[in-house]
XYZ file of C-alpha atoms in Angstrom:
733
model
C -22.645 -4.130 10.664
C -25.890 -3.014 9.018
C -28.080 -5.900 7.950
C -28.345 -6.274 4.211
C -32.069 -6.696 4.656
C -32.354 -3.019 5.506
C -31.494 -1.966 1.989
C -31.630 -5.046 -0.244
C -34.249 -4.810 -2.981
C -35.139 -7.774 -5.186
C -34.601 -6.991 -8.855
C -36.654 -8.620 -11.588
C -34.920 -11.708 -12.847
C -32.447 -11.786 -9.970
C -32.070 -13.329 -6.550
C -29.937 -12.443 -3.558
C -27.815 -14.313 -1.043
C -26.950 -11.521 1.334
C -27.736 -11.399 5.058
C -31.502 -11.692 4.641
C -34.271 -12.985 6.875
C -35.206 -16.548 6.042
C -38.522 -15.695 4.420
C -36.712 -13.437 1.914
C -33.469 -15.298 1.355
C -32.483 -18.107 -0.951
C -31.145 -21.112 0.902
C -28.729 -23.868 0.053
C -31.397 -26.562 -0.021
C -32.656 -25.422 -3.419
C -36.413 -25.579 -3.579
C -38.158 -26.593 -6.784
C -38.914 -22.995 -7.653
C -35.295 -22.042 -7.076
C -34.051 -24.771 -9.381
C -36.606 -24.049 -12.053
C -35.952 -20.330 -11.903
C -32.234 -20.830 -12.162
C -32.728 -22.401 -15.570
C -34.560 -19.391 -17.025
C -33.399 -16.313 -15.148
C -30.109 -14.482 -15.160
C -27.453 -14.578 -12.487
C -28.543 -13.727 -8.969
C -27.639 -10.332 -7.598
C -25.016 -10.514 -4.859
C -25.190 -8.073 -1.957
C -22.086 -7.597 0.203
C -21.065 -5.383 3.103
C -17.429 -4.923 2.060
C -17.742 -1.163 2.731
C -19.849 -1.449 5.934
C -23.113 -0.948 4.021
C -25.215 -3.241 1.835
C -24.217 -2.864 -1.811
C -24.396 -4.782 -5.055
C -21.083 -6.622 -5.463
C -20.776 -5.215 -8.995
C -20.791 -1.633 -7.651
C -18.076 -2.194 -5.006
C -14.549 -1.159 -6.108
C -12.861 -4.010 -4.211
C -11.834 -7.490 -5.343
C -14.324 -9.790 -3.584
C -15.043 -13.480 -4.068
C -18.580 -14.041 -2.822
C -19.852 -17.539 -2.061
C -23.529 -18.293 -1.522
C -24.731 -21.037 0.779
C -25.794 -22.976 -2.302
C -22.312 -22.843 -3.840
C -20.666 -23.849 -0.556
C -22.951 -26.879 -0.287
C -22.613 -27.827 -3.963
C -18.829 -28.020 -3.552
C -19.320 -30.107 -0.356
C -17.554 -27.495 1.760
C -18.434 -28.140 5.395
C -15.695 -26.149 7.162
C -13.692 -22.959 6.732
C -10.512 -25.030 6.291
C -11.786 -26.156 2.857
C -12.283 -22.678 1.378
C -9.220 -22.861 -0.891
C -11.130 -25.261 -3.152
C -13.662 -22.561 -4.108
C -11.672 -19.327 -3.777
C -8.647 -18.832 -6.064
C -5.657 -17.143 -4.484
C -6.559 -18.571 -1.064
C -4.451 -21.216 0.681
C -5.439 -22.636 4.058
C -3.119 -24.088 6.675
C -4.631 -25.992 9.600
C -1.844 -25.886 12.184
C -2.738 -27.800 15.322
C -6.398 -26.776 14.910
C -5.429 -23.137 14.206
C -7.103 -21.579 11.146
C -4.395 -19.937 9.018
C -5.621 -18.592 5.665
C -3.452 -16.824 3.103
C -4.788 -14.487 0.436
C -2.568 -13.576 -2.508
C 0.406 -15.080 -0.658
C -0.051 -13.022 2.524
C -0.529 -14.942 5.780
C 1.328 -16.681 8.597
C 2.233 -20.232 9.650
C 2.882 -19.252 13.249
C 0.467 -19.714 16.106
C 0.353 -19.204 19.809
C -0.944 -16.746 22.405
C -1.326 -13.267 20.953
C -0.529 -14.280 17.349
C -3.209 -12.905 15.015
C -3.462 -13.688 11.309
C -2.836 -11.097 8.565
C -6.163 -12.282 7.125
C -8.864 -11.089 9.527
C -11.867 -13.314 10.198
C -15.284 -11.766 10.935
C -18.415 -13.751 11.792
C -21.661 -11.758 11.815
C -19.633 -8.553 12.105
C -17.515 -9.735 15.059
C -13.738 -9.979 14.751
C -12.172 -13.256 15.906
C -8.711 -12.506 17.281
C -7.558 -16.032 18.127
C -6.796 -18.383 15.252
C -8.269 -21.193 17.375
C -11.779 -19.848 16.649
C -11.313 -20.193 12.885
C -11.976 -23.884 12.058
C -15.749 -23.534 12.004
C -18.718 -25.513 10.714
C -20.531 -23.849 7.788
C -23.919 -25.581 8.103
C -25.815 -22.402 9.027
C -23.882 -19.982 6.822
C -25.934 -17.711 4.587
C -23.005 -16.221 2.643
C -19.240 -15.963 2.776
C -17.106 -13.201 1.262
C -13.360 -13.102 0.701
C -12.078 -9.507 0.484
C -8.684 -9.546 -1.190
C -5.942 -7.126 -0.296
C -5.342 -4.928 2.760
C -8.475 -3.562 4.418
C -6.818 -0.810 6.384
C -9.647 1.708 6.667
C -12.986 0.224 7.644
C -12.349 -3.025 9.462
C -11.763 -3.361 13.177
C -8.313 -4.922 12.868
C -6.001 -3.796 10.142
C -5.316 -6.742 7.868
C -2.447 -6.872 5.383
C -3.791 -9.961 3.573
C -7.525 -9.404 3.468
C -10.753 -10.228 5.253
C -13.006 -13.289 5.386
C -16.612 -12.345 6.222
C -19.003 -15.083 7.322
C -22.697 -14.244 7.631
C -24.917 -16.836 9.298
C -28.675 -17.209 8.937
C -30.884 -14.573 10.469
C -34.148 -15.588 12.177
C -37.436 -15.105 10.360
C -40.882 -13.953 11.465
C -42.610 -17.099 10.219
C -41.920 -20.482 11.789
C -39.597 -22.697 9.746
C -36.977 -25.339 10.318
C -34.601 -27.792 8.750
C -33.112 -31.181 9.601
C -30.136 -32.604 7.762
C -28.379 -35.969 8.095
C -25.101 -36.748 6.366
C -22.977 -39.913 6.261
C -19.692 -40.522 4.443
C -17.310 -43.371 3.648
C -15.240 -42.720 6.802
C -18.423 -43.276 8.826
C -18.601 -39.587 9.643
C -22.171 -38.909 10.707
C -23.174 -35.249 10.652
C -26.523 -34.041 11.993
C -27.690 -30.451 11.536
C -30.859 -28.874 12.865
C -32.230 -25.357 12.493
C -35.409 -23.746 13.759
C -36.552 -20.132 13.500
C -39.644 -18.028 14.158
C -41.272 -15.300 16.217
C -41.355 -15.452 20.006
C -43.496 -12.284 20.149
C -44.578 -9.665 17.611
C -41.281 -7.844 18.098
C -38.850 -10.703 18.804
C -37.610 -13.332 16.368
C -35.238 -16.147 17.302
C -33.201 -18.792 15.543
C -31.251 -21.804 16.799
C -28.853 -24.060 14.891
C -27.078 -27.183 16.159
C -24.538 -29.195 14.176
C -22.898 -32.342 15.501
C -20.464 -34.669 13.751
C -18.727 -37.850 14.855
C -16.163 -39.746 12.786
C -15.647 -43.461 13.426
C -12.851 -44.183 10.911
C -9.779 -41.972 10.737
C -8.234 -40.881 7.459
C -5.013 -42.612 8.474
C -3.400 -45.000 10.932
C -0.633 -44.606 13.475
C 1.550 -47.654 12.775
C 3.156 -47.286 16.199
C -0.026 -48.333 18.046
C -2.481 -49.327 15.307
C -4.956 -46.570 16.213
C -6.712 -44.149 13.866
C -5.429 -40.625 13.275
C -7.006 -37.661 11.493
C -10.301 -38.497 13.166
C -12.880 -36.077 14.589
C -14.286 -37.858 17.629
C -16.728 -35.071 18.480
C -17.520 -31.829 16.686
C -20.353 -29.739 18.141
C -21.403 -26.255 16.998
C -24.338 -24.339 18.497
C -25.521 -20.886 17.486
C -28.542 -18.811 18.472
C -29.757 -15.407 17.342
C -32.413 -13.080 18.687
C -33.840 -10.042 16.819
C -35.746 -7.414 18.783
C -37.379 -4.303 17.301
C -38.650 -2.163 20.195
C -39.380 0.753 17.822
C -39.482 1.323 14.083
C -36.071 3.001 14.252
C -34.283 0.565 16.589
C -33.076 -2.980 15.967
C -31.290 -5.119 18.557
C -29.512 -8.336 17.628
C -28.159 -10.751 20.241
C -25.969 -13.710 19.269
C -24.571 -16.676 21.173
C -22.315 -19.455 19.915
C -20.432 -22.415 21.333
C -18.087 -25.006 19.794
C -16.476 -28.179 21.081
C -13.960 -30.272 19.155
C -11.890 -33.281 20.131
C -10.102 -36.045 18.252
C -6.806 -36.873 16.572
C -6.882 -34.072 14.013
C -3.964 -32.187 15.553
C -0.374 -32.364 14.311
C 0.259 -35.840 12.913
C 3.852 -35.618 11.736
C 5.620 -37.741 9.150
C 8.829 -36.966 7.186
C 8.608 -34.907 4.018
C 8.820 -37.331 1.039
C 12.411 -38.270 0.304
C 13.749 -37.106 3.673
C 14.561 -39.044 6.860
C 14.027 -38.277 10.541
C 17.093 -37.703 12.694
C 16.184 -40.732 14.797
C 15.897 -44.252 13.327
C 12.851 -46.504 13.292
C 10.372 -44.750 10.980
C 8.208 -47.045 8.841
C 6.423 -45.884 5.686
C 2.641 -46.227 5.838
C 0.301 -47.074 3.013
C -0.893 -43.494 2.524
C 0.290 -39.986 3.343
C -2.340 -39.771 6.075
C -0.545 -42.592 7.951
C 2.086 -41.857 10.595
C 4.509 -43.946 12.680
C 4.798 -41.809 15.744
C 4.983 -42.242 19.505
C 2.087 -39.817 19.948
C -0.825 -39.013 17.655
C -1.956 -35.416 17.273
C -4.631 -35.311 19.965
C -6.558 -32.096 20.495
C -9.467 -30.713 22.490
C -11.122 -27.301 22.123
C -13.992 -25.513 23.867
C -14.917 -21.969 23.015
C -17.622 -19.497 22.155
C -19.018 -16.102 22.896
C -21.788 -13.555 22.747
C -22.362 -10.407 20.723
C -24.830 -7.545 20.942
C -25.523 -5.300 17.942
C -27.770 -2.250 18.241
C -28.816 -0.259 15.161
C -30.421 3.123 15.749
C -31.761 5.543 13.156
C -30.726 9.005 14.372
C -32.301 10.912 11.507
C -29.330 12.087 9.493
C -27.444 8.781 9.870
C -27.482 5.246 11.211
C -25.686 4.509 14.484
C -24.440 0.944 14.961
C -22.870 -0.469 18.111
C -21.364 -3.974 18.207
C -20.161 -5.384 21.531
C -18.678 -8.854 21.855
C -17.042 -11.207 24.330
C -15.326 -14.491 23.461
C -13.279 -17.082 25.328
C -11.727 -20.499 24.724
C -9.584 -23.241 26.249
C -7.666 -25.942 24.397
C -5.273 -28.810 24.920
C -3.127 -30.575 22.347
C -0.251 -33.002 22.398
C 1.885 -34.499 19.645
C 5.301 -36.010 18.958
C 7.801 -34.108 16.864
C 10.287 -36.966 16.387
C 8.217 -38.862 13.727
C 9.365 -42.293 15.012
C 7.565 -44.900 17.168
C 9.990 -44.646 20.095
C 9.248 -41.727 22.459
C 11.836 -38.975 21.953
C 10.132 -35.569 22.067
C 6.479 -35.140 23.037
C 4.889 -31.716 23.367
C 1.763 -30.883 25.405
C 0.154 -27.444 25.099
C -2.591 -26.071 27.354
C -3.985 -22.716 26.226
C -6.790 -20.371 27.150
C -7.843 -16.893 26.149
C -10.553 -14.276 25.960
C -11.329 -11.111 24.036
C -13.649 -8.134 24.382
C -14.431 -5.788 21.491
C -16.512 -2.675 21.003
C -17.152 -0.963 17.689
C -19.221 2.163 17.083
C -20.133 3.198 13.552
C -21.995 6.218 12.236
C -23.144 5.733 8.638
C -24.709 8.202 6.265
C -28.099 7.513 4.716
C -28.110 5.296 1.636
C -29.721 8.147 -0.318
C -26.964 10.646 0.525
C -24.894 11.911 -2.360
C -21.889 11.956 -0.027
C -21.652 8.504 1.499
C -19.553 8.301 4.642
C -18.688 6.062 7.575
C -16.997 7.116 10.807
C -16.191 4.864 13.703
C -14.054 3.751 16.599
C -12.951 0.218 17.416
C -11.463 -1.120 20.636
C -10.230 -4.576 21.575
C -8.653 -6.228 24.580
C -7.420 -9.785 24.205
C -5.602 -11.956 26.716
C -4.125 -15.377 25.951
C -2.186 -17.773 28.155
C -0.166 -20.940 27.680
C 0.226 -22.785 30.985
C 2.027 -24.949 30.473
C 3.696 -25.869 27.211
C 5.589 -29.026 28.192
C 8.476 -30.342 26.111
C 9.202 -33.897 27.246
C 12.462 -35.534 26.153
C 13.129 -39.275 26.139
C 15.659 -41.873 24.988
C 18.363 -40.515 22.681
C 17.371 -36.901 23.439
C 17.745 -37.456 27.213
C 20.209 -40.374 27.519
C 21.734 -39.757 30.969
C 20.300 -39.393 34.490
C 21.383 -35.750 34.526
C 19.991 -35.008 31.029
C 17.321 -32.354 30.725
C 14.061 -34.304 30.421
C 11.329 -31.695 30.827
C 10.897 -28.018 29.973
C 7.706 -26.288 31.096
C 6.942 -22.959 29.431
C 4.356 -20.525 30.766
C 3.455 -17.256 29.100
C 0.715 -14.637 28.975
C 0.169 -11.956 26.367
C -2.282 -9.063 26.627
C -3.127 -6.781 23.707
C -5.059 -3.536 23.998
C -5.827 -1.512 20.899
C -8.002 1.379 19.839
C -8.556 2.668 16.324
C -10.398 5.658 14.885
C -11.447 5.457 11.255
C -13.459 7.162 8.554
C -14.194 6.800 4.860
C -16.292 8.791 2.424
C -17.286 8.538 -1.242
C -18.508 11.367 -3.461
C -19.579 11.613 -7.085
C -17.106 14.254 -8.280
C -18.233 13.961 -11.907
C -21.177 12.143 -13.455
C -20.615 8.392 -12.817
C -17.131 9.082 -11.352
C -16.754 8.516 -7.608
C -13.797 9.368 -5.413
C -13.279 7.487 -2.135
C -10.898 8.453 0.648
C -10.419 6.721 3.972
C -8.091 7.126 6.935
C -7.443 5.108 10.057
C -5.267 5.679 13.114
C -4.389 2.662 15.272
C -2.674 2.543 18.645
C -1.730 -0.766 20.219
C -0.133 -1.722 23.529
C 1.027 -5.276 24.285
C 2.385 -6.783 27.490
C 4.081 -10.116 28.112
C 5.106 -12.303 31.029
C 6.673 -15.712 30.728
C 9.320 -18.110 31.876
C 10.685 -21.649 31.726
C 11.333 -24.320 34.322
C 13.243 -27.563 33.901
C 13.637 -31.040 35.333
C 16.385 -33.642 34.881
C 15.905 -37.278 33.974
C 16.610 -38.292 37.559
C 13.724 -36.145 38.798
C 15.821 -33.215 40.046
C 13.867 -29.965 39.758
C 15.993 -27.210 38.200
C 13.436 -24.536 38.950
C 13.401 -21.421 36.766
C 15.770 -21.600 33.805
C 17.782 -18.544 32.805
C 16.369 -16.947 29.654
C 17.206 -13.750 27.754
C 15.497 -10.620 28.998
C 12.438 -9.637 26.973
C 10.884 -6.165 27.292
C 7.649 -6.534 29.282
C 5.663 -4.095 27.096
C 5.733 -2.796 23.532
C 3.579 -0.176 21.819
C 2.856 0.559 18.160
C 0.885 3.159 16.246
C 0.068 3.497 12.586
C -1.821 5.562 10.033
C -3.315 3.608 7.139
C -5.466 4.786 4.255
C -7.517 4.019 1.181
C -7.780 6.131 -1.981
C -9.949 4.957 -4.860
C -11.618 6.115 -8.059
C -14.472 4.194 -9.672
C -16.230 4.991 -12.934
C -19.553 3.493 -14.024
C -18.685 3.129 -17.701
C -22.075 1.601 -18.528
C -24.980 0.528 -16.311
C -23.388 -2.927 -16.135
C -19.646 -2.116 -16.207
C -17.563 -0.599 -13.396
C -13.925 0.444 -13.694
C -11.860 1.242 -10.599
C -8.362 1.907 -9.290
C -7.191 2.097 -5.686
C -4.239 2.507 -3.361
C -4.433 0.928 0.098
C -2.032 0.672 2.987
C -2.392 -2.264 5.374
C -0.761 -2.637 8.779
C -0.432 -5.601 11.114
C 0.788 -4.964 14.627
C 3.910 -6.481 16.107
C 3.809 -8.653 19.184
C 5.339 -11.422 21.253
C 6.161 -15.048 20.534
C 3.760 -16.415 23.113
C 5.014 -20.007 22.848
C 8.665 -19.073 23.385
C 9.621 -16.469 26.027
C 13.285 -16.632 24.960
C 12.575 -14.781 21.692
C 12.293 -11.003 21.390
C 9.089 -9.344 20.199
C 8.594 -8.962 16.458
C 7.833 -5.675 14.711
C 4.769 -4.580 12.681
C 4.541 -5.391 9.002
C 3.235 -3.058 6.291
C 1.760 -3.617 2.861
C 1.110 -0.991 0.183
C -1.310 -2.251 -2.454
C -2.137 -0.810 -5.873
C -5.100 -2.314 -7.690
C -7.097 -1.697 -10.854
C -10.105 -3.681 -11.914
C -13.245 -4.095 -13.976
C -16.606 -5.562 -13.004
C -19.118 -6.253 -15.736
C -22.279 -8.201 -16.520
C -23.076 -9.152 -20.116
C -25.814 -10.778 -22.183
C -28.719 -9.734 -19.994
C -26.953 -10.901 -16.815
C -26.105 -14.284 -18.251
C -22.370 -13.652 -17.784
C -20.548 -11.933 -14.942
C -16.834 -11.160 -15.346
C -14.743 -9.471 -12.647
C -11.040 -8.824 -13.224
C -8.506 -7.216 -10.867
C -4.795 -6.585 -11.341
C -2.672 -5.786 -8.302
C 0.822 -4.887 -7.138
C 2.065 -5.210 -3.540
C 5.054 -3.690 -1.803
C 5.307 -5.838 1.329
C 7.755 -4.714 4.043
C 9.041 -6.001 7.376
C 7.242 -9.291 6.771
C 6.395 -11.386 9.806
C 7.826 -14.819 8.891
C 7.396 -18.102 10.777
C 10.112 -20.533 11.756
C 10.329 -23.553 14.015
C 12.995 -23.732 16.696
C 11.904 -25.233 20.002
C 8.403 -24.047 19.124
C 6.830 -21.960 16.358
C 8.063 -18.360 16.426
C 7.866 -15.204 14.292
C 10.695 -13.001 13.097
C 10.737 -10.104 10.635
C 11.805 -11.025 7.150
C 12.736 -8.146 4.906
C 10.727 -7.131 1.867
C 8.813 -8.716 -1.018
C 7.103 -7.633 -4.209
C 3.951 -9.408 -5.357
C 1.836 -8.771 -8.412
C -0.791 -10.625 -10.381
C -4.350 -10.828 -11.641
C -7.627 -12.229 -10.247
C -10.504 -13.298 -12.496
C -13.957 -14.386 -11.297
C -16.491 -15.703 -13.818
C -20.137 -16.729 -13.391
C -22.368 -17.691 -16.317
C -25.856 -19.028 -17.083
C -26.186 -21.082 -20.282
C -29.732 -22.394 -20.316
C -29.849 -25.199 -17.762
C -26.112 -24.904 -17.082
C -24.564 -22.737 -14.365
C -20.814 -22.096 -14.477
C -18.913 -20.613 -11.533
C -15.174 -20.240 -11.345
C -12.109 -18.111 -10.984
C -8.355 -18.052 -11.288
C -5.373 -16.156 -9.970
C -1.861 -15.666 -11.264
C 0.585 -14.483 -8.610
C 4.216 -13.443 -9.000
C 5.748 -13.414 -5.524
C 9.374 -13.057 -4.468
C 11.398 -11.754 -1.571
C 13.435 -8.764 -2.722
C 15.392 -8.547 0.539
C 15.793 -11.198 3.251
C 19.442 -11.513 4.331
C 19.021 -13.616 7.502
C 16.408 -16.179 6.563
C 16.357 -19.543 8.278
C 17.490 -22.369 5.995
C 16.682 -25.999 6.797
C 18.763 -28.403 4.724
C 17.691 -32.095 4.892
C 20.675 -34.363 5.616
C 21.230 -37.684 3.808
C 21.476 -39.632 7.078
C 18.424 -37.953 8.620
C 17.417 -34.696 10.256
C 17.988 -31.191 8.978
C 20.868 -28.742 9.232
C 19.514 -25.434 10.527
C 21.484 -22.469 9.251
C 20.856 -19.013 7.805
C 21.130 -17.582 4.331
C 19.919 -14.939 1.902
C 16.399 -15.645 0.632
C 16.273 -12.697 -1.799
C 14.752 -13.929 -5.049
C 12.934 -16.815 -3.347
C 9.182 -17.304 -3.344
C 7.077 -16.634 -0.253
C 5.893 -19.729 1.662
C 2.504 -21.169 0.725
C 2.131 -18.680 -2.157
C 0.936 -20.374 -5.354
C 1.882 -18.981 -8.753
C -1.410 -20.182 -10.219
C -4.659 -21.365 -8.677
C -8.108 -21.769 -10.148
C -11.448 -23.458 -9.656
C -14.436 -24.323 -11.822
C -17.926 -25.594 -11.003
C -20.437 -26.793 -13.626
C -24.060 -27.494 -12.627
C -26.820 -28.848 -14.868
C -30.449 -28.688 -13.696
C -33.459 -30.433 -15.219
C -36.894 -31.777 -14.287
C -37.016 -35.477 -13.398
C -39.561 -37.850 -11.830
C -41.833 -35.152 -10.467
C -38.969 -33.129 -9.076
C -35.772 -31.377 -10.060
C -32.354 -32.890 -10.608
C -29.051 -31.024 -10.338
C -25.774 -32.580 -11.496
C -22.522 -30.896 -10.491
C -18.847 -31.375 -11.232
C -16.338 -29.112 -9.503
C -12.575 -28.972 -9.526
C -9.625 -26.846 -8.575
C -5.986 -26.683 -9.624
C -3.032 -25.376 -7.652
C 0.436 -25.002 -9.157
C 2.010 -25.868 -5.808
C 4.011 -23.736 -3.406
C 7.273 -23.621 -1.520
C 6.879 -24.504 2.123
C 9.572 -22.274 3.681
C 11.506 -19.136 2.700
C 14.607 -21.212 1.819
C 12.619 -22.765 -1.095
C 14.130 -26.216 -0.505
C 10.932 -28.234 0.053
C 7.785 -27.817 -2.017
C 4.176 -28.939 -2.186
C 3.863 -30.169 -5.803
C 1.007 -29.073 -8.043
C -2.282 -30.825 -7.387
C -5.872 -31.082 -8.590
C -8.972 -31.580 -6.450
C -12.084 -33.003 -8.126
C -15.581 -33.438 -6.736
C -19.088 -34.263 -7.965
C -22.650 -34.409 -6.673
C -26.201 -35.396 -7.665
C -29.110 -33.592 -5.999
C -32.815 -34.328 -6.357
C -35.775 -32.530 -4.783
C -39.483 -33.366 -5.284
C -41.949 -30.799 -6.492
C -43.124 -29.976 -2.954
C -39.505 -29.176 -1.974
C -40.006 -30.649 1.481
C -36.855 -32.714 1.293
C -33.661 -32.922 -0.747
C -31.412 -35.921 -1.392
C -27.770 -35.464 -2.365
C -25.098 -38.017 -3.264
C -21.599 -36.602 -3.477
C -17.873 -37.288 -3.686
C -14.853 -35.149 -2.797
C -11.160 -35.400 -3.699
C -11.847 -38.075 -6.303
C -8.160 -38.099 -7.299
C -7.196 -38.762 -3.653
C -4.564 -36.017 -3.548
C -2.747 -35.457 -0.250
C -1.857 -31.811 0.361
C 0.684 -30.561 2.911
C -1.054 -28.333 5.418
C 1.938 -27.618 7.655
C 5.680 -28.199 7.842
C 8.106 -27.571 10.697
C 11.752 -28.093 9.835
C 14.040 -28.630 12.814
C 17.097 -30.681 13.687
C 14.737 -33.667 14.043
C 13.852 -33.428 10.346
C 11.194 -32.004 8.056
C 8.020 -32.626 10.085
C 5.102 -32.681 7.674
C 1.355 -32.865 8.270
C -1.251 -33.706 5.606
C -4.510 -32.250 6.863
C -6.829 -32.250 3.832
C -9.550 -34.886 3.494
C -8.832 -37.976 1.327
C -11.205 -39.319 -1.312
C -14.629 -39.461 0.329
C -18.103 -40.531 -0.791
C -21.312 -39.736 0.998
C -24.964 -38.851 1.031
C -27.074 -36.082 2.582
C -30.809 -35.958 3.311
C -32.369 -32.569 4.106
C -35.933 -32.134 5.351
C -37.621 -28.736 5.648
C -40.706 -27.904 7.650
C -42.834 -24.837 8.215
């Protein structure tokens, strides 16, 4: 990815929050000059790389929600799993520490080896294949962009839902650093440190370290009196090196590492108003409480390295991005939702990926702007083992099956060739065309072994035959017209096809592979700035024809099957405004979403005496899971001078109309509102900043995952309860 710094130019009365070196960028700690300027100047210019080159957001014919580091911090967003609060049309599931975003109703609830999300995640231009890499700390993030709709032409992995781009801080030439300490009402202490500067005349380096430890859990396990929903250790380390051997060559080297452990895995309790199949469940005082034989323990270690080389070859820019990533994780939880041991699941996973992407980009001054490239990826993920342990009423006799061990390995190899070009066919009218060809080959090995209650080893269990390899290929495209109606107003229309490969159910070798899904998107929009850049209004209307949808269900484990067809349509609106000392940021989305064909959907009917009846039915006319009809957010910030410094008061909130949890549309997350507030003060020298803040003031519990099985409707609330805290930031140079 080309650094935004290569082309970003500061415009009078504007600021930028693109990928800029520290000495040029605005940061989330809001110096005195930043705060003062924000009261008198217009809205800052936003530079994005949604089309593989640095461009003003208002000139890009794609629906993009762009979040600066300042906005992320103002809303007290510390992790990617909280993004739904500041990005309308986005819902986030955190399934056993797997990051599962949905954009405009498109996403997945399934997880396991080889299962990638329809919303692709990129960090500093590197694609993260495993969903286990997603739950990341945002302390060193410079900007975050949500690209809505299929991105089938330019991005390394075709994505039917969209793309989340995270850009972290780049090192600067001048020495600078930052220390931040944060403490909240659950005794979560978070320490963040950053240092950057020049090692030599040609080499700059940056290092960030974030560590958090939580002493009080959000809930309690009544079965043993211990805390649940608690992060015992959360460590994130990132380093960057910039090297410029010549005036036409830039080399960027990145390293990152993350460790997480605690009881923030799957902490199941029955869906409200339903009962578990087994007796003994006791209702806790809050929805973050459970009464389970096993808390949702988890442990994760992972990270990687990436090398990006940018070379000016005269007529174009050549960019090579090479990456390697790996992880290992362990989690265990009880699915029975009662204090007596009945079914406990342990999962040990590991995986790695290698990617290579070559891009050739035309000069920014070219009348015909084009990008050509090739992308390759190899990913390998293993579960060894997944142990299903049965006790008591589920294994009552000496010859009852008491243990199933599942082992599986999936390997995906893919190569894609892509290109896109834009040309001004008439004055102010641009035509864009892009094409991508993708070939993918996947292989799978797996099996199950069993043991009886009396200790007798059954050895390998007979399972249905599954083809050892599958292959897919696809052609996707983008066609778009954009017209610069006035210097500050852009109109555009586009047609995009998105493709997501099929694959294997890595947690269940008894299930056949699932097929690719396809999404055809039609979008028209307007981007405008009014009143001397005091108001920014971006509107996009869209229609989706979504076919062969990959749908999740829970049998013995989470699996994917193909679920017919759906039509989705709606409108996105993003609004930013400056009214004197007030800054307003917000957006909303209306989404109509329904299956038009789904004859063999899984239905899970809660039974009056406990458990659920698992059957099948026709889901045509039902809403898609985790797809909200309406969602919106609003942030209001007031800045003023006070006591020799600058004071910023913020109130932020979001509303979600709720969503159905499964295709049968039997159980639903009701509508909810999230409300937060903060007070920030910085002295005139801007050497330190003090913030007092509160999140989820209404203390709303939101369902992050549900797994309906014969044991009942197993529900996990994974959002943070009402929390108060304070943050002290110190800068040094």
